Each structure stands twice: as C-alpha cells, then as structure tokens.
PDB file of C-alpha atoms in Angstrom:
ATOM      1  CA  MET A 172      -0.443  -0.126   0.200  1.00  0.00           C
ATOM      2  CA  THR A 173       1.075   3.187  -0.196  1.00  0.00           C
ATOM      3  CA  ASP A 174       0.122   7.046   0.808  1.00  0.00           C
ATOM      4  CA  ALA A 175       0.684   8.612  -2.755  1.00  0.00           C
ATOM      5  CA  ALA A 176      -2.345  10.532  -4.680  1.00  0.00           C
ATOM      6  CA  LEU A 177      -0.588   9.749  -7.513  1.00  0.00           C
ATOM      7  CA  VAL A 178       1.219   6.244  -8.541  1.00  0.00           C
ATOM      8  CA  VAL A 179       2.437   5.190 -12.297  1.00  0.00           C
ATOM      9  CA  ARG A 180       4.298   2.201 -12.617  1.00  0.00           C
ATOM     10  CA  LYS A 181       6.024   0.722 -15.927  1.00  0.00           C
ATOM     11  CA  LEU A 182       3.777   3.661 -18.200  1.00  0.00           C
ATOM     12  CA  ALA A 183       4.996   3.240 -21.543  1.00  0.00           C
ATOM     13  CA  ALA A 184       3.819   5.539 -24.865  1.00  0.00           C
ATOM     14  CA  ARG A 185       3.797   4.548 -28.683  1.00  0.00           C
ATOM     15  CA  TYR A 186       3.041   6.208 -31.939  1.00  0.00           C
ATOM     16  CA  GLY A 187       2.612   3.049 -34.389  1.00  0.00           C
ATOM     17  CA  ARG A 188       5.655   0.871 -34.367  1.00  0.00           C
ATOM     18  CA  HIS A 189       7.241   3.897 -33.017  1.00  0.00           C
ATOM     19  CA  ASP A 190       8.224   4.274 -29.065  1.00  0.00           C
ATOM     20  CA  VAL A 191       7.904   7.402 -27.334  1.00  0.00           C
ATOM     21  CA  PHE A 192       8.807   6.440 -24.052  1.00  0.00           C
ATOM     22  CA  HIS A 193       9.195   3.287 -21.434  1.00  0.00           C
ATOM     23  CA  ASP A 194       9.697   2.600 -18.002  1.00  0.00           C
ATOM     24  CA  VAL A 195       8.181   5.633 -16.476  1.00  0.00           C
ATOM     25  CA  SER A 196       7.608   4.747 -12.991  1.00  0.00           C
ATOM     26  CA  PHE A 197       7.038   7.522 -10.601  1.00  0.00           C
ATOM     27  CA  GLU A 198       4.739   8.511  -7.080  1.00  0.00           C
ATOM     28  CA  LEU A 199       3.653  11.428  -6.398  1.00  0.00           C
ATOM     29  CA  ARG A 200       2.182  12.512  -2.450  1.00  0.00           C
ATOM     30  CA  SER A 201      -0.466  15.430  -2.116  1.00  0.00           C
ATOM     31  CA  GLY A 202       1.185  18.588  -1.197  1.00  0.00           C
ATOM     32  CA  GLN A 203       4.370  17.527  -4.058  1.00  0.00           C
ATOM     33  CA  ALA A 204       5.068  18.730  -7.266  1.00  0.00           C
ATOM     34  CA  LEU A 205       6.939  16.688  -9.863  1.00  0.00           C
ATOM     35  CA  GLY A 206       8.671  19.007 -12.893  1.00  0.00           C
ATOM     36  CA  VAL A 207       8.826  17.012 -16.115  1.00  0.00           C
ATOM     37  CA  VAL A 208      11.962  17.965 -18.403  1.00  0.00           C
ATOM     38  CA  GLY A 209      12.480  16.685 -21.723  1.00  0.00           C
ATOM     39  CA  PRO A 210      13.782  17.544 -25.505  1.00  0.00           C
ATOM     40  CA  ASN A 211      10.757  18.296 -27.970  1.00  0.00           C
ATOM     41  CA  GLY A 212       9.485  14.709 -29.032  1.00  0.00           C
ATOM     42  CA  ALA A 213      10.744  13.063 -25.685  1.00  0.00           C
ATOM     43  CA  GLY A 214       7.453  12.421 -24.654  1.00  0.00           C
ATOM     44  CA  LYS A 215       6.266  15.238 -22.536  1.00  0.00           C
ATOM     45  CA  THR A 216       2.744  16.665 -23.891  1.00  0.00           C
ATOM     46  CA  THR A 217       2.190  12.428 -23.821  1.00  0.00           C
ATOM     47  CA  LEU A 218       2.743  12.014 -20.572  1.00  0.00           C
ATOM     48  CA  LEU A 219       0.598  14.754 -19.413  1.00  0.00           C
ATOM     49  CA  ARG A 220      -2.245  13.513 -21.048  1.00  0.00           C
ATOM     50  CA  MET A 221      -2.082  10.382 -20.039  1.00  0.00           C
ATOM     51  CA  LEU A 222      -1.792  11.743 -16.399  1.00  0.00           C
ATOM     52  CA  VAL A 223      -5.768  12.661 -16.630  1.00  0.00           C
ATOM     53  CA  GLY A 224      -7.057   9.923 -19.252  1.00  0.00           C
ATOM     54  CA  LEU A 225      -6.960  12.047 -22.785  1.00  0.00           C
ATOM     55  CA  VAL A 226      -4.499   9.236 -24.029  1.00  0.00           C
ATOM     56  CA  SER A 227      -4.178   5.298 -23.177  1.00  0.00           C
ATOM     57  CA  PRO A 228      -0.659   3.966 -22.190  1.00  0.00           C
ATOM     58  CA  ALA A 229       0.533   1.099 -24.331  1.00  0.00           C
ATOM     59  CA  HIS A 230       1.863  -0.510 -21.245  1.00  0.00           C
ATOM     60  CA  GLY A 231       1.791   0.186 -17.347  1.00  0.00           C
ATOM     61  CA  GLU A 232      -1.111   1.376 -15.350  1.00  0.00           C
ATOM     62  CA  ILE A 233      -1.636   5.421 -13.610  1.00  0.00           C
ATOM     63  CA  ARG A 234      -3.721   5.127 -10.508  1.00  0.00           C
ATOM     64  CA  LEU A 235      -5.149   8.511  -8.454  1.00  0.00           C
ATOM     65  CA  ASP A 236      -5.904   7.522  -5.492  1.00  0.00           C
ATOM     66  CA  GLY A 237      -6.495   3.787  -6.840  1.00  0.00           C
ATOM     67  CA  VAL A 238      -8.246   4.390  -9.734  1.00  0.00           C
ATOM     68  CA  PRO A 239      -7.875   4.925 -13.109  1.00  0.00           C
ATOM     69  CA  PRO A 240      -7.637   8.760 -14.232  1.00  0.00           C
ATOM     70  CA  ARG A 241     -10.827   8.338 -16.224  1.00  0.00           C
ATOM     71  CA  GLU A 242     -12.528   7.280 -13.496  1.00  0.00           C
ATOM     72  CA  ALA A 243     -10.805   9.434 -10.735  1.00  0.00           C
ATOM     73  CA  LEU A 244     -12.191  12.171 -12.873  1.00  0.00           C
ATOM     74  CA  THR A 245     -15.673  11.259 -11.661  1.00  0.00           C
ATOM     75  CA  ARG A 246     -15.406  11.224  -8.175  1.00  0.00           C
ATOM     76  CA  GLU A 247     -11.444  14.009  -7.638  1.00  0.00           C
ATOM     77  CA  PRO A 248     -11.365  17.579  -8.412  1.00  0.00           C
ATOM     78  CA  VAL A 249      -8.934  17.270 -10.928  1.00  0.00           C
ATOM     79  CA  GLY A 250      -7.441  20.571 -12.553  1.00  0.00           C
ATOM     80  CA  TYR A 251      -5.770  20.466 -16.303  1.00  0.00           C
ATOM     81  CA  PHE A 252      -4.017  23.108 -18.868  1.00  0.00           C
ATOM     82  CA  GLY A 253      -2.588  22.026 -22.201  1.00  0.00           C
ATOM     83  CA  GLY A 254      -2.096  25.308 -23.897  1.00  0.00           C
ATOM     84  CA  GLU A 255      -3.857  28.016 -24.912  1.00  0.00           C
ATOM     85  CA  SER A 256      -3.785  26.769 -28.556  1.00  0.00           C
ATOM     86  CA  THR A 257      -6.614  24.393 -26.498  1.00  0.00           C
ATOM     87  CA  LEU A 258      -9.466  27.324 -25.376  1.00  0.00           C
ATOM     88  CA  PRO A 259     -12.236  27.305 -27.490  1.00  0.00           C
ATOM     89  CA  ALA A 260     -11.523  30.061 -30.431  1.00  0.00           C
ATOM     90  CA  ARG A 261     -15.346  31.263 -30.660  1.00  0.00           C
ATOM     91  CA  VAL A 262     -16.566  31.184 -26.800  1.00  0.00           C
ATOM     92  CA  GLN A 263     -16.563  34.962 -25.414  1.00  0.00           C
ATOM     93  CA  ALA A 264     -13.833  34.885 -22.967  1.00  0.00           C
ATOM     94  CA  ALA A 265     -16.031  35.982 -19.836  1.00  0.00           C
ATOM     95  CA  ARG A 266     -18.113  33.541 -20.592  1.00  0.00           C
ATOM     96  CA  TRP A 267     -15.861  30.425 -21.115  1.00  0.00           C
ATOM     97  CA  GLY A 268     -14.224  31.178 -17.260  1.00  0.00           C
ATOM     98  CA  SER A 269     -18.035  30.985 -16.202  1.00  0.00           C
ATOM     99  CA  LEU A 270     -18.737  27.371 -17.492  1.00  0.00           C
ATOM    100  CA  ALA A 271     -14.729  26.229 -17.015  1.00  0.00           C
ATOM    101  CA  SER A 272     -14.220  27.405 -13.271  1.00  0.00           C
ATOM    102  CA  GLY A 273     -17.825  28.415 -12.074  1.00  0.00           C
ATOM    103  CA  ASP A 274     -16.619  31.657 -11.247  1.00  0.00           C
ATOM    104  CA  PRO A 275     -16.210  34.755 -13.794  1.00  0.00           C
ATOM    105  CA  VAL A 276     -12.128  35.313 -14.109  1.00  0.00           C
ATOM    106  CA  THR A 277     -13.040  37.801 -16.654  1.00  0.00           C
ATOM    107  CA  THR A 278     -15.402  40.655 -17.810  1.00  0.00           C
ATOM    108  CA  GLU A 279     -13.772  40.199 -21.122  1.00  0.00           C
ATOM    109  CA  SER A 280     -16.915  40.446 -23.508  1.00  0.00           C
ATOM    110  CA  ARG A 281     -14.491  39.807 -27.019  1.00  0.00           C
ATOM    111  CA  HIS A 282     -14.432  35.806 -28.263  1.00  0.00           C
ATOM    112  CA  LEU A 283     -11.143  33.579 -26.855  1.00  0.00           C
ATOM    113  CA  ARG A 284      -9.546  34.205 -30.668  1.00  0.00           C
ATOM    114  CA  THR A 285      -9.452  37.744 -30.746  1.00  0.00           C
ATOM    115  CA  LEU A 286      -7.156  37.864 -27.779  1.00  0.00           C
ATOM    116  CA  SER A 287      -3.275  37.585 -27.755  1.00  0.00           C
ATOM    117  CA  ARG A 288      -1.776  34.727 -27.585  1.00  0.00           C
ATOM    118  CA  GLY A 289      -0.655  35.410 -24.157  1.00  0.00           C
ATOM    119  CA  THR A 290      -3.752  36.736 -22.807  1.00  0.00           C
ATOM    120  CA  ARG A 291      -5.413  33.586 -23.584  1.00  0.00           C
ATOM    121  CA  GLN A 292      -2.660  31.589 -21.820  1.00  0.00           C
ATOM    122  CA  LEU A 293      -2.773  34.059 -19.066  1.00  0.00           C
ATOM    123  CA  LEU A 294      -6.888  33.276 -19.138  1.00  0.00           C
ATOM    124  CA  GLY A 295      -6.669  29.231 -19.223  1.00  0.00           C
ATOM    125  CA  LEU A 296      -4.823  29.316 -16.527  1.00  0.00           C
ATOM    126  CA  ARG A 297      -6.714  31.273 -14.387  1.00  0.00           C
ATOM    127  CA  THR A 298      -9.444  29.308 -15.011  1.00  0.00           C
ATOM    128  CA  VAL A 299      -8.220  26.179 -13.978  1.00  0.00           C
ATOM    129  CA  PHE A 300      -6.502  27.521 -10.554  1.00  0.00           C
ATOM    130  CA  GLY A 301     -10.006  29.050 -10.080  1.00  0.00           C
ATOM    131  CA  ARG A 302     -10.646  25.628  -9.201  1.00  0.00           C
ATOM    132  CA  GLN A 303     -10.716  24.882  -5.386  1.00  0.00           C
ATOM    133  CA  HIS A 304      -9.806  22.133  -3.519  1.00  0.00           C
ATOM    134  CA  LEU A 305      -7.661  20.665  -6.581  1.00  0.00           C
ATOM    135  CA  ARG A 306      -6.673  16.718  -5.886  1.00  0.00           C
ATOM    136  CA  LEU A 307      -4.103  16.656  -9.326  1.00  0.00           C
ATOM    137  CA  LEU A 308      -2.836  19.647 -10.904  1.00  0.00           C
ATOM    138  CA  VAL A 309      -1.224  19.097 -14.239  1.00  0.00           C
ATOM    139  CA  LEU A 310       0.179  21.706 -16.704  1.00  0.00           C
ATOM    140  CA  ASP A 311       2.054  21.659 -19.886  1.00  0.00           C
ATOM    141  CA  GLU A 312       4.429  24.481 -20.633  1.00  0.00           C
ATOM    142  CA  PRO A 313       2.235  26.728 -19.027  1.00  0.00           C
ATOM    143  CA  TRP A 314       4.465  29.883 -18.810  1.00  0.00           C
ATOM    144  CA  GLU A 315       5.099  30.110 -22.489  1.00  0.00           C
ATOM    145  CA  GLY A 316       3.663  33.434 -23.534  1.00  0.00           C
ATOM    146  CA  LEU A 317       3.375  34.974 -20.606  1.00  0.00           C
ATOM    147  CA  ASP A 318       5.112  38.383 -19.694  1.00  0.00           C
ATOM    148  CA  PRO A 319       7.602  38.152 -16.371  1.00  0.00           C
ATOM    149  CA  ASP A 320       4.148  40.011 -14.315  1.00  0.00           C
ATOM    150  CA  ALA A 321       2.022  36.809 -14.889  1.00  0.00           C
ATOM    151  CA  ALA A 322       5.195  34.364 -14.807  1.00  0.00           C
ATOM    152  CA  ARG A 323       6.011  35.351 -11.057  1.00  0.00           C
ATOM    153  CA  TRP A 324       2.227  35.245 -10.628  1.00  0.00           C
ATOM    154  CA  LEU A 325       1.698  31.847 -12.595  1.00  0.00           C
ATOM    155  CA  SER A 326       5.105  30.483 -10.003  1.00  0.00           C
ATOM    156  CA  THR A 327       3.279  31.653  -7.113  1.00  0.00           C
ATOM    157  CA  ALA A 328       0.036  30.135  -7.956  1.00  0.00           C
ATOM    158  CA  ILE A 329       1.556  26.788  -8.334  1.00  0.00           C
ATOM    159  CA  GLU A 330       2.884  27.285  -4.863  1.00  0.00           C
ATOM    160  CA  THR A 331       0.361  28.221  -2.934  1.00  0.00           C
ATOM    161  CA  LYS A 332      -1.900  24.675  -4.698  1.00  0.00           C
ATOM    162  CA  ARG A 333       0.946  22.769  -3.417  1.00  0.00           C
ATOM    163  CA  ASP A 334       1.050  24.129  -0.029  1.00  0.00           C
ATOM    164  CA  ARG A 335      -2.846  23.351  -0.186  1.00  0.00           C
ATOM    165  CA  GLY A 336      -1.928  19.600  -0.774  1.00  0.00           C
ATOM    166  CA  ALA A 337      -2.819  19.629  -4.164  1.00  0.00           C
ATOM    167  CA  ALA A 338      -0.169  17.078  -6.121  1.00  0.00           C
ATOM    168  CA  ILE A 339       1.351  18.968  -9.170  1.00  0.00           C
ATOM    169  CA  VAL A 340       2.485  17.741 -12.613  1.00  0.00           C
ATOM    170  CA  VAL A 341       4.234  20.699 -14.778  1.00  0.00           C
ATOM    171  CA  SER A 342       6.468  20.503 -17.612  1.00  0.00           C
ATOM    172  CA  SER A 343       8.634  23.173 -19.532  1.00  0.00           C
ATOM    173  CA  HIS A 344      11.393  24.119 -21.533  1.00  0.00           C
ATOM    174  CA  ARG A 345      12.293  26.994 -19.307  1.00  0.00           C
ATOM    175  CA  LEU A 346      14.410  25.578 -16.802  1.00  0.00           C
ATOM    176  CA  TYR A 347      14.933  28.872 -14.956  1.00  0.00           C
ATOM    177  CA  ASP A 348      10.918  28.568 -14.497  1.00  0.00           C
ATOM    178  CA  LEU A 349      10.848  24.788 -12.816  1.00  0.00           C
ATOM    179  CA  ALA A 350      14.251  25.216 -11.067  1.00  0.00           C
ATOM    180  CA  GLY A 351      13.384  25.536  -7.359  1.00  0.00           C
ATOM    181  CA  LEU A 352       9.508  24.883  -7.780  1.00  0.00           C
ATOM    182  CA  CYS A 353       9.439  21.452  -7.622  1.00  0.00           C
ATOM    183  CA  ASP A 354      10.037  18.038  -4.857  1.00  0.00           C
ATOM    184  CA  ALA A 355      11.830  16.017  -7.577  1.00  0.00           C
ATOM    185  CA  TYR A 356      12.427  16.055 -11.643  1.00  0.00           C
ATOM    186  CA  LEU A 357      11.616  13.732 -13.923  1.00  0.00           C
ATOM    187  CA  PHE A 358      13.783  13.811 -17.198  1.00  0.00           C
ATOM    188  CA  LEU A 359      12.438  12.194 -20.454  1.00  0.00           C
ATOM    189  CA  ALA A 360      15.823  11.261 -22.760  1.00  0.00           C
ATOM    190  CA  HIS A 361      16.582   8.817 -25.283  1.00  0.00           C
ATOM    191  CA  TYR A 362      13.018   7.009 -24.451  1.00  0.00           C
ATOM    192  CA  ARG A 363      13.756   6.085 -21.279  1.00  0.00           C
ATOM    193  CA  ALA A 364      13.234   8.174 -17.814  1.00  0.00           C
ATOM    194  CA  THR A 365      15.270   9.379 -14.924  1.00  0.00           C
ATOM    195  CA  LEU A 366      13.446   9.886 -11.248  1.00  0.00           C
ATOM    196  CA  MET A 367      15.457  12.951  -9.049  1.00  0.00           C
ATOM    197  CA  TYR A 368      14.619  14.051  -6.120  1.00  0.00           C
ATOM    198  CA  ALA A 369      15.382  17.799  -5.268  1.00  0.00           C
ATOM    199  CA  HIS A 370      18.434  16.561  -2.785  1.00  0.00           C
ATOM    200  CA  GLU A 371      19.927  14.148  -5.375  1.00  0.00           C
ATOM    201  CA  ILE A 372      20.486  17.074  -7.980  1.00  0.00           C
ATOM    202  CA  SER A 373      21.670  19.741  -5.072  1.00  0.00           C
ATOM    203  CA  SER A 374      23.464  19.409  -1.822  1.00  0.00           C
ATOM    204  CA  THR A 375      21.785  21.962  -0.324  1.00  0.00           C
ATOM    205  CA  GLY A 376      18.100  20.785  -1.441  1.00  0.00           C
ATOM    206  CA  VAL A 377      17.824  24.413  -4.190  1.00  0.00           C
ATOM    207  CA  VAL A 378      17.450  23.114  -7.403  1.00  0.00           C
ATOM    208  CA  THR A 379      18.493  26.145  -9.684  1.00  0.00           C
ATOM    209  CA  ALA A 380      18.086  25.740 -13.551  1.00  0.00           C
ATOM    210  CA  ALA A 381      22.197  25.487 -14.196  1.00  0.00           C
ATOM    211  CA  ASP A 382      21.580  22.212 -11.985  1.00  0.00           C
ATOM    212  CA  LEU A 383      18.986  21.031 -14.321  1.00  0.00           C
ATOM    213  CA  ILE A 384      20.494  21.867 -17.617  1.00  0.00           C
ATOM    214  CA  GLU A 385      23.876  19.915 -15.920  1.00  0.00           C
ATOM    215  CA  VAL A 386      21.529  16.434 -15.458  1.00  0.00           C
ATOM    216  CA  PHE A 387      19.902  16.915 -18.824  1.00  0.00           C
ATOM    217  CA  ASP A 388      23.259  17.702 -20.999  1.00  0.00           C
ATOM    218  CA  ARG A 389      24.290  14.491 -18.960  1.00  0.00           C
ATOM    219  CA  LEU A 390      21.587  12.131 -19.599  1.00  0.00           C
ATOM    220  CA  GLN A 391      21.423  13.238 -23.418  1.00  0.00           C
ATOM    221  CA  GLY A 392      24.548  12.474 -23.684  1.00  0.00           C
ATOM    222  CA  GLY A 393      24.835   9.142 -21.633  1.00  0.00           C
ATOM    223  CA  GLY A 394      21.291   7.787 -22.752  1.00  0.00           C
ATOM    224  CA  GLY A 395      19.483   7.903 -19.234  1.00  0.00           C
ATOM    225  CA  SER A 396      18.785   5.350 -16.823  1.00  0.00           C
ATOM    226  CA  ARG A 397      16.049   3.574 -16.179  1.00  0.00           C
ATOM    227  CA  VAL A 398      13.258   4.297 -13.031  1.00  0.00           C
ATOM    228  CA  SER A 399      12.324   1.190 -11.267  1.00  0.00           C
TER     229      SER A 399
END
C-alpha cells in the first residue's frame, strides 16, 4: 500500500511502431510537485495527457487515489491545462471563465480567438487555478507566452496550490521557472526516464536552472537511466 495521491507504474507510450518512452514510474503525494523535463518529441505532452485520461498508455498503469484517471475524474477535482490553443476559439472570454471554473475570472466580452496569445494563456491558467481543493493539477508548458508579471503570478499560484495539498505535475522548457519549484524532477531522454529528487540534484536541496541543465545534458549524452 502507498499513501501517494498519484502512482505511475512502468508506463510506456507508442505511436504506431515508434516508441516514445517506456518504464516511466513515479509516485507523488499530496502537496508535492514534479517537474517534467525533456527535448521536443520526448513525450512530455503525451505523458501529461495520460495522467488525466486523455491518452491511453501502451503499457503500464496510472492510479489517482487508487483508481484509473478517467474514473478518478468523476470523483476527484482534477485540473489540467494543455496550452492556450486548447481553448475554444469562438467562445467569449468571460463566458468560458464562468463555464470552466464556475466563477467569472474576467469581464472580457471578446471571443478568445481575438485575444493575444499571452492573454489566452493567462485566461486559461486563471480558469484552472480558480478551481478550489484540487487533488491533482497537471500543467503542460504553462509559462509559454506569459510576460514577466504573469510568469511570477503563475509560479506563486503553483506554490499556493501545492501548499494547499494539490499534487502537481508541470512540464516546461523554461528550466529557470521549474528550478526550485519542484520536489522532484522527471527527465525524459532516449525513450527512458530518470527520476531525481531535489536533494539528489543539489547538495543544498535548492535546485537551480544550471543544476537542471547539467543533469539534462548528462542524461542526453549518456542515454538516460531506467526508473524502477
């Protein structure tokens, strides 16, 4: 038995005959954050979509509080943001905020497609973060397109949700945003995954962007290591 909120065991993804990754395993407790790092095509988005039941794994299992993701969604408050391009283009911004979170997050009456990329991104994030008592929060490249003020708001919002007990999985190419924000980091490289906790990356336990780059470069050159 485990007290983890999210349990992932020997997960594999495949498109046709092409392996994306395999043997991805980790556990995440309430109030913990996991950063996912990897190059384009490593499977970060696929992994995150699997966690919320949008994609089925080729092999392995995912459990949120002991049940598969699609079943968990019917009983657990789960938040997912996969990028501003996933927002409905022809819905009014204010209407979307009310529909998605139950509370208005903006009074903007224009359609989402007429807003700037950064504005759409921020609106989508504020809508997700407006949900209360999230059990799991999954964010795919959430800092993309945000200006410095919005990026700072997002980092603070992630910390707040984590402190309130949400288990958080977040991917980003912006390693300086992930640095120091997560309890552990999952590096995807060469079809495999390496899970490292903050104290394993930095002797002080405070992970910097330089630390993440050093580990990532080493794994890229060395072929990664299997997570058991």
